[in-house]
Amino acid sequence: MPFSKLGLTDALLKALAEQKYTQPYPIQQEAIPAILAGKDILGIAQTGSGKTASFVLPILQQFQTQGFSKNRHVKALVVVPTRELAVQVNEVFTTLSAHLTNKIKTLAVYGGVSINPQMIDLQGVDILVATPGRLLELVSNNAVSLSAVKVLVLDEADKMLNLGFEEEMTKLFSLLPKKRQNLLFSATLSDDLNNINKSLLRNPLVVKVEEETKNLDLIKQFGYLISEEKKGPLLRYILKSQKIKQVLIFTSSVHRADAVALKLNQNGIDAFAIHSKKSQEGRTEALNFFKKGMVKVLVATDLMARGIDIKFLPYVINYELPRSPKDYIHRIGRTGRAEASGEAISLISPEEEHHFKVIQKKMGKHVTMIDGNAINVKGF
Ligand code: AMP
């Protein structure tokens, strides 16, 4: 089914064509007509499913017919867990609204940067993308009013709860008008999240996009058995011997991400660490450099890597295994996208061996193991 059958205007269709979106993804096919009809949505979907455009397109379309906002009264509010996601979602609003005749002002606000420019930018904003803490700060400074919000989107709601934003979210809900449309997106459904769904959503359309298992076939997976202390030299050996151009490396902690990036730099390999303890400027810069291909290695924690949309990543390396098999699948899913094949390498210490077997069982795939201890990594 083409996008033109979903009831979208020519201006949006033109922007979609420019983005080379030829067919709607399943979540878009289901959610767009329902959102246009004013229904609430519960979307169970991950980054990569196309969930962003599934709410951006109908929101933009609704605004074309509903006119402009009063100053400092936003009409659509998108709440997201991280600054990176805020920027990404705002970019999608901007690109897809390129040809609209009624110009719409969108803005992303997030913490970790100065609040004053955001307060000025909020003048005349129609659609606001925000992280919870900064949004509350702006409200308490009278920089924005939420009393005219017609559509609320909670994006990656599970991650917001994981990050401990429950209190902020409850506070935010109390500031919104009762009559509004609610669109909630989450990769998973926990009990806590179900409570939020129940209090927030009215008779929602539930759209579930299954984890993309088909992609796993495109990913060549290898595990290197290696002692913990030799992981560093083996990593550098792999990066150099396999002529890897770009790679996303996962660690389980902020501290380890920094340590791995530092060691790589000391060994002449360009690497940036990206995690929650980095400044906003540092994170944006690292991501931009990486996206432009100016940096070879990005070392990331799970939380940070989730929202990052990087196309065509050929390699993913797990320096350490994540605790949950789901996270493992999510990590390696960063490669082998868009029908391009990719490679996922895991460095497995003896302590992690059993856990790796559990992951393989859950994933339903056997991973070829290589004896890393037999490789001569001297000098790396
Ligand atoms: P999301 O799940 O919203 O983060 O989107 C994942 C990626 O898919 C983004 O890079 C989008 O630009 C891309 N995308 C979304 N919808 C489509 C579509 N219908 N056709 C092609 N690419 C798309």
mmCIF file of C-alpha atoms in Angstrom, residues 224 234-244 296 375 380:
data_model
loop_
_atom_site.group_PDB
_atom_site.id
_atom_site.type_symbol
_atom_site.label_atom_id
_atom_site.label_comp_id
_atom_site.label_asym_id
_atom_site.label_seq_id
_atom_site.Cartn_x
_atom_site.Cartn_y
_atom_site.Cartn_z
ATOM 1 C CA TYR A 224 35.819 -14.809 20.863
ATOM 2 C CA LEU A 234 42.220 -8.605 21.232
ATOM 3 C CA LEU A 235 39.883 -5.714 20.464
ATOM 4 C CA ARG A 236 42.721 -3.720 18.931
ATOM 5 C CA TYR A 237 43.892 -6.808 17.016
ATOM 6 C CA ILE A 238 40.386 -7.268 15.566
ATOM 7 C CA LEU A 239 40.023 -3.586 14.669
ATOM 8 C CA LYS A 240 43.347 -3.573 12.857
ATOM 9 C CA SER A 241 43.471 -7.027 11.294
ATOM 10 C CA GLN A 242 39.925 -6.988 9.956
ATOM 11 C CA LYS A 243 40.332 -3.513 8.434
ATOM 12 C CA ILE A 244 37.185 -2.360 10.161
ATOM 13 C CA LYS A 296 36.214 5.128 13.492
ATOM 14 C CA ILE A 375 45.555 -15.620 18.898
ATOM 15 C CA PHE A 380 48.394 -4.835 20.077
#
